[in-house]
Structure formats: C-alpha cells, structure tokens
mmCIF file of C-alpha atoms in Angstrom:
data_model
loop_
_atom_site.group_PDB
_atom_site.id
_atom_site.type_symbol
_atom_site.label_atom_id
_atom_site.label_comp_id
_atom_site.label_asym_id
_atom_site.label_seq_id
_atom_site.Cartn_x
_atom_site.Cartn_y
_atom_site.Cartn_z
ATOM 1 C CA UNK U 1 10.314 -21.481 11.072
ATOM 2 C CA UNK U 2 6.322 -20.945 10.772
ATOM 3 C CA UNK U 3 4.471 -19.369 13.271
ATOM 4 C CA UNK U 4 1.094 -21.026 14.256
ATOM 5 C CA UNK U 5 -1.618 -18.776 15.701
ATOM 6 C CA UNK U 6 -4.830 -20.820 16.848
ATOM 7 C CA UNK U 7 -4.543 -22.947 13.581
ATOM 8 C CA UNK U 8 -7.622 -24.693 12.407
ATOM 9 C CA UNK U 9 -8.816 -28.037 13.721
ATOM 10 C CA UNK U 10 -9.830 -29.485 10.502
ATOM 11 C CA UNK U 11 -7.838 -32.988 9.143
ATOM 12 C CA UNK U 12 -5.591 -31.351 6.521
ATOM 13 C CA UNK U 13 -4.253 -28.533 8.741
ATOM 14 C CA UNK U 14 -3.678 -31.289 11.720
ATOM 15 C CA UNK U 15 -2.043 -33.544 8.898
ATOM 16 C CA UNK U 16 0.117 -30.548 7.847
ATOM 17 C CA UNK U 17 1.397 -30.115 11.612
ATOM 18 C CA UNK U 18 2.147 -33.820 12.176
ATOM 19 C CA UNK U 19 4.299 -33.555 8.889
ATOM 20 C CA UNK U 20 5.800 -30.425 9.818
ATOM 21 C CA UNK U 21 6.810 -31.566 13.390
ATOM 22 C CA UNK U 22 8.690 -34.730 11.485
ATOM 23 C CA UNK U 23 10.275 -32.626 9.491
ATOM 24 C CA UNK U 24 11.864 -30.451 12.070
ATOM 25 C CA UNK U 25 12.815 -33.335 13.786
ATOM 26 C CA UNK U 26 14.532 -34.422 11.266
ATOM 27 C CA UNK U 27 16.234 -30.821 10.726
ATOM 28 C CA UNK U 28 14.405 -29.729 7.496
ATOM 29 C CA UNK U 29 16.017 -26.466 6.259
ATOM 30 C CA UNK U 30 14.664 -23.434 5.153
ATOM 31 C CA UNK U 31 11.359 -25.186 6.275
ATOM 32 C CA UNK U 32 9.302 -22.359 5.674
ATOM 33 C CA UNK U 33 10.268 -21.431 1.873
ATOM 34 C CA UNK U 34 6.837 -22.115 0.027
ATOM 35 C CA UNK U 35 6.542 -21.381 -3.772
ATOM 36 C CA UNK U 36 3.886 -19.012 -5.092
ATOM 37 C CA UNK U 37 2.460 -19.783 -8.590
ATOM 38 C CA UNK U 38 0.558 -17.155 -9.748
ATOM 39 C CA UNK U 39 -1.295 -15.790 -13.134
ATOM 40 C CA UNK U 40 -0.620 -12.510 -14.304
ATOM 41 C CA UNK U 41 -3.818 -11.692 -16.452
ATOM 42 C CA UNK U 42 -1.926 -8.129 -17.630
ATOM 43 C CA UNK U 43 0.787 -9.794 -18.898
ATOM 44 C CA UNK U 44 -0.867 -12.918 -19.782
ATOM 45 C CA UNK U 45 1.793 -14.969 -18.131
ATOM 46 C CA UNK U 46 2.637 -17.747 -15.330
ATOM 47 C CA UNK U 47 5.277 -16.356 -12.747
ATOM 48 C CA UNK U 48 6.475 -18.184 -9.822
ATOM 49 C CA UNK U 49 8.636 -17.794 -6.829
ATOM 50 C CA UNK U 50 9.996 -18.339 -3.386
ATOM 51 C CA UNK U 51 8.161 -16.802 -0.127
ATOM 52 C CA UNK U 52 9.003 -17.374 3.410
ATOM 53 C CA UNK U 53 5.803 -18.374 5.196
ATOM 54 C CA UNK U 54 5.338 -16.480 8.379
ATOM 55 C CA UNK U 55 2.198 -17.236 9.942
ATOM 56 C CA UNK U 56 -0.529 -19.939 9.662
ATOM 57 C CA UNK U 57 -3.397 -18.190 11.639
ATOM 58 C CA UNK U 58 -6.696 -20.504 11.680
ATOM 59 C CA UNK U 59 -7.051 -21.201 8.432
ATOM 60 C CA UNK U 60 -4.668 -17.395 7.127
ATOM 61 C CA UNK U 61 -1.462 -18.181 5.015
ATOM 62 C CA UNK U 62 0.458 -15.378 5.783
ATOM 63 C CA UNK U 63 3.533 -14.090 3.643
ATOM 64 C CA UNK U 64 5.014 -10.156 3.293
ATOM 65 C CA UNK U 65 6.107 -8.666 0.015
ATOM 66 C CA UNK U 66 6.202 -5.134 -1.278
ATOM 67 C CA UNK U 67 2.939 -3.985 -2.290
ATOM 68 C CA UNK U 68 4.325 -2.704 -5.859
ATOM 69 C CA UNK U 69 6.431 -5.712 -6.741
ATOM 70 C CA UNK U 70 5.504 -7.871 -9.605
ATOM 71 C CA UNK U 71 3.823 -10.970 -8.149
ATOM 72 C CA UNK U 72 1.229 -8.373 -6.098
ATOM 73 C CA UNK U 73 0.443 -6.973 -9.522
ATOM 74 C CA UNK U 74 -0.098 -10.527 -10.452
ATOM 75 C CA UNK U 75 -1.988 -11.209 -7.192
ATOM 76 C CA UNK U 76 -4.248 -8.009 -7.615
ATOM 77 C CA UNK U 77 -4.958 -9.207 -11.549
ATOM 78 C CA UNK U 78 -5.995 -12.803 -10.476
ATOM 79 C CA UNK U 79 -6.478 -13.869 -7.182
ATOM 80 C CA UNK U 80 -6.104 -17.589 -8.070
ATOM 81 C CA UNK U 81 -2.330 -18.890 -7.020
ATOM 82 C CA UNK U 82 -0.893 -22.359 -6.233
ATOM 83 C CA UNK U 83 1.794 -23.477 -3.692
ATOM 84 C CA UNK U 84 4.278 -26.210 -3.350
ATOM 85 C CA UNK U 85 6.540 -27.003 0.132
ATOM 86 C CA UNK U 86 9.167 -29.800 -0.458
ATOM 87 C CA UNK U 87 10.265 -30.799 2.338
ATOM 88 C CA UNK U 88 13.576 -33.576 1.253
ATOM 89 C CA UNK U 89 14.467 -34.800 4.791
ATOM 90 C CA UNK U 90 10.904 -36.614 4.989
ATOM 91 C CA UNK U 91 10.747 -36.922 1.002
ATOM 92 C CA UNK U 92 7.010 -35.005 1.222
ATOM 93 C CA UNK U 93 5.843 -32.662 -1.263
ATOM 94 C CA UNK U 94 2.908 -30.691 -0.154
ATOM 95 C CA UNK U 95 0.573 -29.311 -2.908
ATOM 96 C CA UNK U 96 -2.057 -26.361 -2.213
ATOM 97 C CA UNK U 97 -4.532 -24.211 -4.368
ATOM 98 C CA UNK U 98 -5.984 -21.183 -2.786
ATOM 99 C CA UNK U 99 -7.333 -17.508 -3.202
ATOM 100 C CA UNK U 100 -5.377 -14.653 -2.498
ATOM 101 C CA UNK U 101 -5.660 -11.344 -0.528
ATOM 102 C CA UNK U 102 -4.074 -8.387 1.236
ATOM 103 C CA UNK U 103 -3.345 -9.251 5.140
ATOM 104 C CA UNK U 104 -5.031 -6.792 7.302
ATOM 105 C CA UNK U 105 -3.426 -3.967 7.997
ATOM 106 C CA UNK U 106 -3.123 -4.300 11.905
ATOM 107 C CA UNK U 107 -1.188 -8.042 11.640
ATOM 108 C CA UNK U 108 1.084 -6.418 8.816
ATOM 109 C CA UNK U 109 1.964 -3.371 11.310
ATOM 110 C CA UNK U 110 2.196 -6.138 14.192
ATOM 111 C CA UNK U 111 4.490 -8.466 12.417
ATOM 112 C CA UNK U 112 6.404 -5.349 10.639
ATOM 113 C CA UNK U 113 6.926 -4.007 14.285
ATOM 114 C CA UNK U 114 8.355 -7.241 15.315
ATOM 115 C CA UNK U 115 11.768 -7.048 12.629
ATOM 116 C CA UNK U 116 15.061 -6.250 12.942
ATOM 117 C CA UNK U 117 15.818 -2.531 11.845
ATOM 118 C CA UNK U 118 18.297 -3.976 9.138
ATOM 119 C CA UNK U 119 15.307 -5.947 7.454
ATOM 120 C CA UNK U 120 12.356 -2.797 8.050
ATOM 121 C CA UNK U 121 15.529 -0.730 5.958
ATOM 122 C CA UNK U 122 16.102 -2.710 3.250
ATOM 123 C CA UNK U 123 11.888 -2.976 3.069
ATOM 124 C CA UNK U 124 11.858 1.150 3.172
ATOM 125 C CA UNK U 125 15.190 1.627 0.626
ATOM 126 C CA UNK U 126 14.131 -1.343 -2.063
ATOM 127 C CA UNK U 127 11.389 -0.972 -4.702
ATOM 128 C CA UNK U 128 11.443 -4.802 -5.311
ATOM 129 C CA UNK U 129 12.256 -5.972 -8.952
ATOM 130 C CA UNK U 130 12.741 -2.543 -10.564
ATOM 131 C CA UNK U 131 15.542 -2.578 -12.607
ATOM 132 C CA UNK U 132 18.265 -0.376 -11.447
ATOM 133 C CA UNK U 133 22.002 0.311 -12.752
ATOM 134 C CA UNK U 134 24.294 -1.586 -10.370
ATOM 135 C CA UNK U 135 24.200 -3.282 -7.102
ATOM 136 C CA UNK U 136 26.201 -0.148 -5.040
ATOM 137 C CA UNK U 137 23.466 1.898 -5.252
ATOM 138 C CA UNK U 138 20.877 -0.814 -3.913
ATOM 139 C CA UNK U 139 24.008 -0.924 -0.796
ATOM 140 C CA UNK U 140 23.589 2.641 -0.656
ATOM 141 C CA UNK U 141 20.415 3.156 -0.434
ATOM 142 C CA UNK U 142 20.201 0.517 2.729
ATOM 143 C CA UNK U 143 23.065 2.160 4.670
ATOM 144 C CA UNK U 144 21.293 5.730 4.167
ATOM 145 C CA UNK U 145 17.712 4.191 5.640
ATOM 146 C CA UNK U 146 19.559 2.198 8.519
ATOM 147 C CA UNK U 147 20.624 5.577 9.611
ATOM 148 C CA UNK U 148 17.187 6.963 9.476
ATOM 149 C CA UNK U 149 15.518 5.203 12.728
ATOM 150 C CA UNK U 150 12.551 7.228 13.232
ATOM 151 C CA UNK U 151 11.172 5.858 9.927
ATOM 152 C CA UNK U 152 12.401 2.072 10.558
ATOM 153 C CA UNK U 153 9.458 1.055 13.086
ATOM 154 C CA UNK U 154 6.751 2.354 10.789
ATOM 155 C CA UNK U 155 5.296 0.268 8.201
ATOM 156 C CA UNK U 156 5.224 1.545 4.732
ATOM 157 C CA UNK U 157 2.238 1.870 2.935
ATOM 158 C CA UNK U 158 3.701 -0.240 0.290
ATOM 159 C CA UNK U 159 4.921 -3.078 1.973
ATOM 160 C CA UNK U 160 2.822 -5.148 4.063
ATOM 161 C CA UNK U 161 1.524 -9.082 4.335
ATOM 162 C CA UNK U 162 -0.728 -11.263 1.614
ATOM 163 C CA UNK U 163 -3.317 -14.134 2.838
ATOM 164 C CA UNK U 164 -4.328 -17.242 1.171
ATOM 165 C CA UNK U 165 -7.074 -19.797 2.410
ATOM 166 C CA UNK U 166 -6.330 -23.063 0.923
ATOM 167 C CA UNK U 167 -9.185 -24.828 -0.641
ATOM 168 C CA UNK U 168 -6.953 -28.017 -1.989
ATOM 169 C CA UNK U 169 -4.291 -29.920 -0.162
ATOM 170 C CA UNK U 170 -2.647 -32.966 -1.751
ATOM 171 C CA UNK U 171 0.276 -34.903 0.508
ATOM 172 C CA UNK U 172 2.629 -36.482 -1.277
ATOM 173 C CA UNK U 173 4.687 -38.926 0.471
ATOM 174 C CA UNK U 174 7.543 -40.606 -2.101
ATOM 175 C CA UNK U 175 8.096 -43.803 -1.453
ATOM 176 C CA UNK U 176 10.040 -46.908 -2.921
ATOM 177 C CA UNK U 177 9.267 -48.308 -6.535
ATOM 178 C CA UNK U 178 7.807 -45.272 -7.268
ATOM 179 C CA UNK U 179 4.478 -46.020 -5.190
ATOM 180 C CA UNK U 180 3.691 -42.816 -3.795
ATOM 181 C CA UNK U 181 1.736 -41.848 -0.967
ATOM 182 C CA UNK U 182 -0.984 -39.162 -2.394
ATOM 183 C CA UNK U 183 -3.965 -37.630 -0.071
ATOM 184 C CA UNK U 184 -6.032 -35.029 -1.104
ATOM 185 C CA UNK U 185 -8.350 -32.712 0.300
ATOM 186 C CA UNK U 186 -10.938 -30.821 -1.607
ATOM 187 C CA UNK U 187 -12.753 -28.277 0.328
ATOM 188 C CA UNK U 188 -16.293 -27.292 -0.894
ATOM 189 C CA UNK U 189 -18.689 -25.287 0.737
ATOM 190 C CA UNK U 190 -16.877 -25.834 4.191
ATOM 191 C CA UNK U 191 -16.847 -29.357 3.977
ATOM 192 C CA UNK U 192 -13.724 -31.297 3.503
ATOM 193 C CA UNK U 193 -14.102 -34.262 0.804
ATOM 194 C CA UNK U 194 -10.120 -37.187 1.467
ATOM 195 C CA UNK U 195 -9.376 -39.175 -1.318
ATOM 196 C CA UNK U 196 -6.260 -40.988 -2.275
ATOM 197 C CA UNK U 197 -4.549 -40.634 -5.882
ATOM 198 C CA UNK U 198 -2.915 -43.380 -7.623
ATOM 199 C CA UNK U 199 0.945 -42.868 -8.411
#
C-alpha cells in the first residue's frame, strides 16, 4: 500500500488516485512496487530496480534505501531517473520522469520510527549490495542487531528516504486491437500541458 499525505490537486495526481483506487478494488498486488531507472555517470551505465513506494506527500515521491547502496551513488551522480508502475489487474502502465533528492531528515526519522524492529535490524546489520562470502553471515549479522534494541529505534545515518517530483506522467491504458489508451502530462514551469499519444 501507498500512503497519501495532502497529495496535490493537480489532474495527473487526481488521475493517478482514480487509477489507483480501481486497482485496489480489483486486488492489485504488490501495488506499490515502482521501478527506478537511473544513470550512473561514474560508471557510465543504466541500472534499474524495484522500490516500494511509501509516501506520496503533495507532490514528494517518497522511497527508503541505504544511503551507500549503489543506485544512491547513481542518484547522487545524476539526479535524472525514470519510473514505471504496472499495474496487470487494470492492464495500466504508468510512466514518470522526475528529479531526484534526499528526503528530509525529520520524515526519514518519522517513517524509520514507525517499522518493525526486525526491518530497522536488517537496515542497521546490511550494507546493501556489497558483496559478501555466504548468506549465514548476512543471518548472523540480523540475529546479533535484533538483540541490540537500544540501537533499533534510531535511524542510521546511512539509511534514510529519497524524493522525486515528477515532471512527466504518461497513462497507459491497454486496450483491444492494440489501440491503447495514452495521456500525457508535461509539466513546465508549473503549468501542466495533456495530450494524447497515438498507439
């Protein structure tokens, strides 16, 4: 599920709402998995993954990630990312371009405050996507932070939430005969500009 804190008024975040109330109707799982497409201008290479999306706040795309993992060294190099949601039980495909940035520290403590113990360990005990030589140790290392509760309520420096303002929205509604539903939005000095794309 997404959390929605005073989300903005403007027609492709009320769209987005009306599409995601359909879809949980309709029982859409893992409805908050969004991939990240993002541009790593050390490495000179296009990485992409799977996020949970916690929060929309106004117009805030919130997801958390460790601060030292490889897509926040792509995020720091170029701030440019894209996202896709499919959502298959209402055959939509939602496409977004944005800008990307650290959350602010206060929300990251607020949301990190609001976790199970078992998750705020395994966010202490990881360093996420550093090799390491077998798959007991990463075990280890959670059981011997779980035990450690004084730590498990404070955030980590390292770990914490990223924000992205989306600038582009295309809706992409399949339908029959392969004539697809496409709306865009284009955002440009605050204004919204709606087309539709042909198929």
């Amino acid at each position: 599920m997404i959390n929605f804190i005073d989300v903005c008024k403007d027609t492709p975040y009320i769209r987005f709402l009306d599409f995601y109330k359909r879809a949980i109707l309709k029982k859409q799982r893992n409805i908050e998995a969004i991939s990240i497409s993002s541009f790593n201008d050390n490495r000179k290479e296009v990485e992409s993954r799977y996020v949970n999306l916690k929060y929309i706040r106004d117009q805030e795309w919130i997801f958390f990630s460790n601060y030292h993992s490889p897509k926040s060294e792509s995020f720091s190099s170029h701030k440019q990312i894209s996202a896709i949601l499919f959502w298959e039980s209402i055959n939509l495909q939602i496409r977004i371009k944005a800008k990307i940035y650290k959350t602010d520290s206060d929300f990251s403590d607020y949301h990190f405050s609001k976790r199970s113990l078992s998750k705020n360990a395994l966010a202490i005990s990881s360093f996420q996507s550093k090799p390491i030589e077998s798959f007991d140790i990463i075990k280890d290392n959670f059981e011997n932070a779980l035990k450690k509760k004084e730590i498990l309520t404070k955030r980590p420096d390292y770990w914490g939430g990223f924000s992205f303002e989306p600038y582009y929205f295309e809706f992409w509604e399949g339908g029959s005969n392969r004539l697809n539903k496409r709306e865009a939005f284009l955002k440009d000095k605050k204004i919204w500009t709606h087309s539709y794309l042909q198929p």
